[in-house]
Amino acid sequence: MREAVGSFVGWPSDLIFSDAETPTRPTHKAGKGISRRIESVASLKEVPGRKLKSAAKDIPTTSGTKSQIMMRLEKMVDESDIMHGAIRSIDFDEGVFGAAHFEIIAKEDMQQLFEHDELGIAVIHTYIWYMYVTLMRGTELCNRFNFIAASRINATLITKNPTSVKNDLVDRFMAAGDNTTPSLYFLPFNFGNGGHWVLVAMDLSRLIVYYLDSLSGDWSKYPSMKKTVDAAIIKFRSKKNYRNRKDITWVRVQCPQQNNSVDCGFFVLRFMRDIIALNRIDIPKMYFEEYKSYSRAHLDEMKDELCQFIVDQRII
């Protein structure tokens, strides 16, 4: 299971489903909330996330050390039934991915955060939820930035059924409106075979696709991904009766580069965070002057944000 996209490993046997990429939805009542596999359903008090004070200002932290909020959350996890195989099933706001979505949180996901390990889908999606609640919900940013679930569009699924993946991508485009004004669709894309993450950001109105990879190379290494994205954009515009004025343009952004083998997921999250905080639809080819590189402090900042969010949302 470790090779699987999202690294959902170590689950109880009753949660393993053959011929499926994600488990079926639990039977708890629909709506935003948290269910516990062993404990009773917990109430969820909505606690707004902390607004980012400045796109370029770090939360004070000592690089490589655990903050107080992370140690607090780690203690909560250690004392919970998660350490004994329990899970949390979280319902996201429908606005996050344009449709109902739930996420499974298990011990392995929390350890990725605490140990600064390779990130799986659960952590990627939960931080996206944090960004939606903290930066976007109830603002005009919801009309400018959209997220696509990595569990529905990834290399593993494209290999199995590219037509289905293309149609899922079209459905996501259709759910967001007419797309005649500039906006970005963020697709955190996982390539499998090691779990490398890249960010694909699509501007459907201008037919521009931005490709951000924290390792060297471009989309030519992954032709099936580009083919699927291009086909989905063309089909969407056809369904909307938009005239394709020009070819789709792909832009490889010279974004910050990681210097180890585990940071790609953190970098993809940071890319999205900075683009939203700067409120920029057009991504400069040489990236933003504010962020020519990312230090460990930039990544630790995101981990602290997510730890605080998990505590505030009473997920554990």
PDB file of N, CA, C and O in Angstrom, residues 206-252:
ATOM      1  N   ARG A 206      -7.848  32.024 -20.556  1.00  0.00           N
ATOM      2  CA  ARG A 206      -6.730  32.415 -21.415  1.00  0.00           C
ATOM      3  C   ARG A 206      -6.000  31.213 -22.020  1.00  0.00           C
ATOM      4  O   ARG A 206      -5.015  31.376 -22.728  1.00  0.00           O
ATOM      5  N   LEU A 207      -6.495  30.002 -21.709  1.00  0.00           N
ATOM      6  CA  LEU A 207      -5.898  28.761 -22.217  1.00  0.00           C
ATOM      7  C   LEU A 207      -4.418  28.672 -21.889  1.00  0.00           C
ATOM      8  O   LEU A 207      -3.579  28.356 -22.732  1.00  0.00           O
ATOM      9  N   ILE A 208      -4.102  28.954 -20.622  1.00  0.00           N
ATOM     10  CA  ILE A 208      -2.730  28.855 -20.132  1.00  0.00           C
ATOM     11  C   ILE A 208      -2.693  27.826 -19.012  1.00  0.00           C
ATOM     12  O   ILE A 208      -3.546  27.829 -18.121  1.00  0.00           O
ATOM     13  N   VAL A 209      -1.710  26.942 -19.068  1.00  0.00           N
ATOM     14  CA  VAL A 209      -1.484  25.972 -18.007  1.00  0.00           C
ATOM     15  C   VAL A 209      -0.090  26.213 -17.441  1.00  0.00           C
ATOM     16  O   VAL A 209       0.910  26.128 -18.165  1.00  0.00           O
ATOM     17  N   TYR A 210      -0.030  26.525 -16.149  1.00  0.00           N
ATOM     18  CA  TYR A 210       1.250  26.738 -15.471  1.00  0.00           C
ATOM     19  C   TYR A 210       1.687  25.427 -14.823  1.00  0.00           C
ATOM     20  O   TYR A 210       0.896  24.757 -14.152  1.00  0.00           O
ATOM     21  N   TYR A 211       2.959  25.099 -15.010  1.00  0.00           N
ATOM     22  CA  TYR A 211       3.504  23.853 -14.477  1.00  0.00           C
ATOM     23  C   TYR A 211       4.611  24.211 -13.488  1.00  0.00           C
ATOM     24  O   TYR A 211       5.602  24.848 -13.846  1.00  0.00           O
ATOM     25  N   LEU A 212       4.418  23.817 -12.217  1.00  0.00           N
ATOM     26  CA  LEU A 212       5.382  24.127 -11.168  1.00  0.00           C
ATOM     27  C   LEU A 212       5.890  22.822 -10.573  1.00  0.00           C
ATOM     28  O   LEU A 212       5.136  22.046  -9.980  1.00  0.00           O
ATOM     29  N   ASP A 213       7.189  22.591 -10.750  1.00  0.00           N
ATOM     30  CA  ASP A 213       7.834  21.358 -10.306  1.00  0.00           C
ATOM     31  C   ASP A 213       9.054  21.736  -9.482  1.00  0.00           C
ATOM     32  O   ASP A 213       9.938  22.451  -9.973  1.00  0.00           O
ATOM     33  N   SER A 214       9.118  21.267  -8.254  1.00  0.00           N
ATOM     34  CA  SER A 214      10.239  21.600  -7.381  1.00  0.00           C
ATOM     35  C   SER A 214      11.481  20.767  -7.674  1.00  0.00           C
ATOM     36  O   SER A 214      12.509  20.908  -6.993  1.00  0.00           O
ATOM     37  N   LEU A 215      11.403  19.901  -8.687  1.00  0.00           N
ATOM     38  CA  LEU A 215      12.563  19.212  -9.227  1.00  0.00           C
ATOM     39  C   LEU A 215      12.747  19.650 -10.683  1.00  0.00           C
ATOM     40  O   LEU A 215      11.826  20.174 -11.299  1.00  0.00           O
ATOM     41  N   SER A 216      13.910  19.432 -11.228  1.00  0.00           N
ATOM     42  CA  SER A 216      14.173  19.853 -12.607  1.00  0.00           C
ATOM     43  C   SER A 216      13.327  19.036 -13.580  1.00  0.00           C
ATOM     44  O   SER A 216      12.924  17.915 -13.304  1.00  0.00           O
ATOM     45  N   GLY A 217      13.049  19.614 -14.738  1.00  0.00           N
ATOM     46  CA  GLY A 217      12.270  18.928 -15.761  1.00  0.00           C
ATOM     47  C   GLY A 217      10.958  19.640 -16.020  1.00  0.00           C
ATOM     48  O   GLY A 217      10.611  20.620 -15.369  1.00  0.00           O
ATOM     49  N   ASP A 218      10.216  19.132 -16.993  1.00  0.00           N
ATOM     50  CA  ASP A 218       8.930  19.735 -17.319  1.00  0.00           C
ATOM     51  C   ASP A 218       7.918  18.636 -17.610  1.00  0.00           C
ATOM     52  O   ASP A 218       8.159  17.455 -17.368  1.00  0.00           O
ATOM     53  N   TRP A 219       6.775  19.047 -18.139  1.00  0.00           N
ATOM     54  CA  TRP A 219       5.665  18.122 -18.373  1.00  0.00           C
ATOM     55  C   TRP A 219       5.977  17.054 -19.407  1.00  0.00           C
ATOM     56  O   TRP A 219       5.253  16.068 -19.511  1.00  0.00           O
ATOM     57  N   SER A 220       7.031  17.234 -20.191  1.00  0.00           N
ATOM     58  CA  SER A 220       7.351  16.241 -21.219  1.00  0.00           C
ATOM     59  C   SER A 220       7.691  14.882 -20.609  1.00  0.00           C
ATOM     60  O   SER A 220       7.617  13.859 -21.288  1.00  0.00           O
ATOM     61  N   LYS A 221       8.043  14.872 -19.326  1.00  0.00           N
ATOM     62  CA  LYS A 221       8.307  13.600 -18.650  1.00  0.00           C
ATOM     63  C   LYS A 221       7.021  12.825 -18.382  1.00  0.00           C
ATOM     64  O   LYS A 221       7.058  11.634 -18.111  1.00  0.00           O
ATOM     65  N   TYR A 222       5.872  13.516 -18.453  1.00  0.00           N
ATOM     66  CA  TYR A 222       4.603  12.910 -18.101  1.00  0.00           C
ATOM     67  C   TYR A 222       3.574  13.199 -19.190  1.00  0.00           C
ATOM     68  O   TYR A 222       2.601  13.942 -18.984  1.00  0.00           O
ATOM     69  N   PRO A 223       3.758  12.643 -20.383  1.00  0.00           N
ATOM     70  CA  PRO A 223       2.879  12.978 -21.515  1.00  0.00           C
ATOM     71  C   PRO A 223       1.420  12.630 -21.289  1.00  0.00           C
ATOM     72  O   PRO A 223       0.532  13.324 -21.791  1.00  0.00           O
ATOM     73  N   SER A 224       1.126  11.573 -20.527  1.00  0.00           N
ATOM     74  CA  SER A 224      -0.272  11.197 -20.310  1.00  0.00           C
ATOM     75  C   SER A 224      -0.996  12.250 -19.479  1.00  0.00           C
ATOM     76  O   SER A 224      -2.196  12.484 -19.675  1.00  0.00           O
ATOM     77  N   MET A 225      -0.287  12.870 -18.550  1.00  0.00           N
ATOM     78  CA  MET A 225      -0.891  13.930 -17.749  1.00  0.00           C
ATOM     79  C   MET A 225      -1.246  15.121 -18.629  1.00  0.00           C
ATOM     80  O   MET A 225      -2.376  15.633 -18.582  1.00  0.00           O
ATOM     81  N   LYS A 226      -0.304  15.569 -19.442  1.00  0.00           N
ATOM     82  CA  LYS A 226      -0.557  16.717 -20.309  1.00  0.00           C
ATOM     83  C   LYS A 226      -1.681  16.412 -21.303  1.00  0.00           C
ATOM     84  O   LYS A 226      -2.564  17.250 -21.542  1.00  0.00           O
ATOM     85  N   LYS A 227      -1.667  15.215 -21.874  1.00  0.00           N
ATOM     86  CA  LYS A 227      -2.699  14.842 -22.837  1.00  0.00           C
ATOM     87  C   LYS A 227      -4.082  14.874 -22.196  1.00  0.00           C
ATOM     88  O   LYS A 227      -5.056  15.361 -22.792  1.00  0.00           O
ATOM     89  N   THR A 228      -4.189  14.386 -20.967  1.00  0.00           N
ATOM     90  CA  THR A 228      -5.471  14.350 -20.271  1.00  0.00           C
ATOM     91  C   THR A 228      -5.959  15.754 -19.937  1.00  0.00           C
ATOM     92  O   THR A 228      -7.145  16.082 -20.120  1.00  0.00           O
ATOM     93  N   VAL A 229      -5.067  16.603 -19.437  1.00  0.00           N
ATOM     94  CA  VAL A 229      -5.445  17.975 -19.101  1.00  0.00           C
ATOM     95  C   VAL A 229      -5.885  18.732 -20.351  1.00  0.00           C
ATOM     96  O   VAL A 229      -6.921  19.408 -20.364  1.00  0.00           O
ATOM     97  N   ASP A 230      -5.106  18.629 -21.425  1.00  0.00           N
ATOM     98  CA  ASP A 230      -5.463  19.308 -22.672  1.00  0.00           C
ATOM     99  C   ASP A 230      -6.826  18.839 -23.189  1.00  0.00           C
ATOM    100  O   ASP A 230      -7.666  19.653 -23.605  1.00  0.00           O
ATOM    101  N   ALA A 231      -7.047  17.534 -23.168  1.00  0.00           N
ATOM    102  CA  ALA A 231      -8.307  16.986 -23.674  1.00  0.00           C
ATOM    103  C   ALA A 231      -9.492  17.463 -22.836  1.00  0.00           C
ATOM    104  O   ALA A 231     -10.574  17.753 -23.365  1.00  0.00           O
ATOM    105  N   ALA A 232      -9.293  17.563 -21.516  1.00  0.00           N
ATOM    106  CA  ALA A 232     -10.374  18.021 -20.645  1.00  0.00           C
ATOM    107  C   ALA A 232     -10.710  19.483 -20.901  1.00  0.00           C
ATOM    108  O   ALA A 232     -11.887  19.865 -20.929  1.00  0.00           O
ATOM    109  N   ILE A 233      -9.690  20.307 -21.093  1.00  0.00           N
ATOM    110  CA  ILE A 233      -9.928  21.728 -21.358  1.00  0.00           C
ATOM    111  C   ILE A 233     -10.680  21.900 -22.682  1.00  0.00           C
ATOM    112  O   ILE A 233     -11.647  22.670 -22.780  1.00  0.00           O
ATOM    113  N   ILE A 234     -10.259  21.171 -23.701  1.00  0.00           N
ATOM    114  CA  ILE A 234     -10.913  21.273 -25.012  1.00  0.00           C
ATOM    115  C   ILE A 234     -12.366  20.796 -24.923  1.00  0.00           C
ATOM    116  O   ILE A 234     -13.279  21.429 -25.465  1.00  0.00           O
ATOM    117  N   LYS A 235     -12.605  19.676 -24.223  1.00  0.00           N
ATOM    118  CA  LYS A 235     -13.970  19.168 -24.095  1.00  0.00           C
ATOM    119  C   LYS A 235     -14.838  20.146 -23.305  1.00  0.00           C
ATOM    120  O   LYS A 235     -16.006  20.379 -23.668  1.00  0.00           O
ATOM    121  N   PHE A 236     -14.296  20.733 -22.258  1.00  0.00           N
ATOM    122  CA  PHE A 236     -15.057  21.703 -21.473  1.00  0.00           C
ATOM    123  C   PHE A 236     -15.463  22.896 -22.330  1.00  0.00           C
ATOM    124  O   PHE A 236     -16.622  23.318 -22.315  1.00  0.00           O
ATOM    125  N   ARG A 237     -14.531  23.428 -23.098  1.00  0.00           N
ATOM    126  CA  ARG A 237     -14.841  24.591 -23.924  1.00  0.00           C
ATOM    127  C   ARG A 237     -15.860  24.239 -25.007  1.00  0.00           C
ATOM    128  O   ARG A 237     -16.699  25.058 -25.371  1.00  0.00           O
ATOM    129  N   SER A 238     -15.788  23.005 -25.492  1.00  0.00           N
ATOM    130  CA  SER A 238     -16.768  22.566 -26.476  1.00  0.00           C
ATOM    131  C   SER A 238     -18.163  22.475 -25.856  1.00  0.00           C
ATOM    132  O   SER A 238     -19.161  22.893 -26.456  1.00  0.00           O
ATOM    133  N   LYS A 239     -18.254  21.921 -24.647  1.00  0.00           N
ATOM    134  CA  LYS A 239     -19.550  21.805 -23.971  1.00  0.00           C
ATOM    135  C   LYS A 239     -20.152  23.172 -23.691  1.00  0.00           C
ATOM    136  O   LYS A 239     -21.372  23.346 -23.686  1.00  0.00           O
ATOM    137  N   LYS A 240     -19.292  24.156 -23.451  1.00  0.00           N
ATOM    138  CA  LYS A 240     -19.745  25.513 -23.171  1.00  0.00           C
ATOM    139  C   LYS A 240     -19.910  26.351 -24.444  1.00  0.00           C
ATOM    140  O   LYS A 240     -20.272  27.526 -24.369  1.00  0.00           O
ATOM    141  N   ASN A 241     -19.603  25.741 -25.585  1.00  0.00           N
ATOM    142  CA  ASN A 241     -19.682  26.449 -26.873  1.00  0.00           C
ATOM    143  C   ASN A 241     -18.743  27.657 -26.926  1.00  0.00           C
ATOM    144  O   ASN A 241     -19.045  28.674 -27.554  1.00  0.00           O
ATOM    145  N   TYR A 242     -17.601  27.545 -26.236  1.00  0.00           N
ATOM    146  CA  TYR A 242     -16.589  28.587 -26.335  1.00  0.00           C
ATOM    147  C   TYR A 242     -15.738  28.340 -27.569  1.00  0.00           C
ATOM    148  O   TYR A 242     -15.430  27.196 -27.918  1.00  0.00           O
ATOM    149  N   ARG A 243     -15.345  29.392 -28.187  1.00  0.00           N
ATOM    150  CA  ARG A 243     -14.501  29.264 -29.380  1.00  0.00           C
ATOM    151  C   ARG A 243     -13.044  29.153 -28.946  1.00  0.00           C
ATOM    152  O   ARG A 243     -12.543  29.977 -28.193  1.00  0.00           O
ATOM    153  N   ASN A 244     -12.360  28.108 -29.414  1.00  0.00           N
ATOM    154  CA  ASN A 244     -10.943  27.944 -29.108  1.00  0.00           C
ATOM    155  C   ASN A 244     -10.126  28.868 -30.000  1.00  0.00           C
ATOM    156  O   ASN A 244      -9.823  28.560 -31.149  1.00  0.00           O
ATOM    157  N   ARG A 245      -9.800  30.022 -29.467  1.00  0.00           N
ATOM    158  CA  ARG A 245      -9.115  31.038 -30.260  1.00  0.00           C
ATOM    159  C   ARG A 245      -7.667  30.672 -30.559  1.00  0.00           C
ATOM    160  O   ARG A 245      -7.078  31.146 -31.509  1.00  0.00           O
ATOM    161  N   LYS A 246      -7.085  29.844 -29.714  1.00  0.00           N
ATOM    162  CA  LYS A 246      -5.677  29.529 -29.875  1.00  0.00           C
ATOM    163  C   LYS A 246      -5.388  28.198 -29.205  1.00  0.00           C
ATOM    164  O   LYS A 246      -6.250  27.613 -28.540  1.00  0.00           O
ATOM    165  N   ASP A 247      -4.169  27.720 -29.397  1.00  0.00           N
ATOM    166  CA  ASP A 247      -3.772  26.483 -28.746  1.00  0.00           C
ATOM    167  C   ASP A 247      -3.558  26.720 -27.248  1.00  0.00           C
ATOM    168  O   ASP A 247      -3.352  27.848 -26.793  1.00  0.00           O
ATOM    169  N   ILE A 248      -3.603  25.636 -26.501  1.00  0.00           N
ATOM    170  CA  ILE A 248      -3.321  25.708 -25.071  1.00  0.00           C
ATOM    171  C   ILE A 248      -1.827  25.921 -24.877  1.00  0.00           C
ATOM    172  O   ILE A 248      -1.003  25.201 -25.456  1.00  0.00           O
ATOM    173  N   THR A 249      -1.462  26.896 -24.081  1.00  0.00           N
ATOM    174  CA  THR A 249      -0.061  27.220 -23.823  1.00  0.00           C
ATOM    175  C   THR A 249       0.351  26.707 -22.453  1.00  0.00           C
ATOM    176  O   THR A 249      -0.286  27.029 -21.441  1.00  0.00           O
ATOM    177  N   TRP A 250       1.404  25.910 -22.422  1.00  0.00           N
ATOM    178  CA  TRP A 250       1.964  25.425 -21.163  1.00  0.00           C
ATOM    179  C   TRP A 250       3.194  26.250 -20.818  1.00  0.00           C
ATOM    180  O   TRP A 250       4.039  26.509 -21.680  1.00  0.00           O
ATOM    181  N   VAL A 251       3.278  26.653 -19.566  1.00  0.00           N
ATOM    182  CA  VAL A 251       4.393  27.480 -19.102  1.00  0.00           C
ATOM    183  C   VAL A 251       5.072  26.778 -17.938  1.00  0.00           C
ATOM    184  O   VAL A 251       4.429  26.485 -16.915  1.00  0.00           O
ATOM    185  N   ARG A 252       6.363  26.479 -18.105  1.00  0.00           N
ATOM    186  CA  ARG A 252       7.118  25.921 -16.984  1.00  0.00           C
ATOM    187  C   ARG A 252       7.645  27.077 -16.136  1.00  0.00           C
ATOM    188  O   ARG A 252       8.484  27.863 -16.574  1.00  0.00           O
TER     189      ARG A 252
END
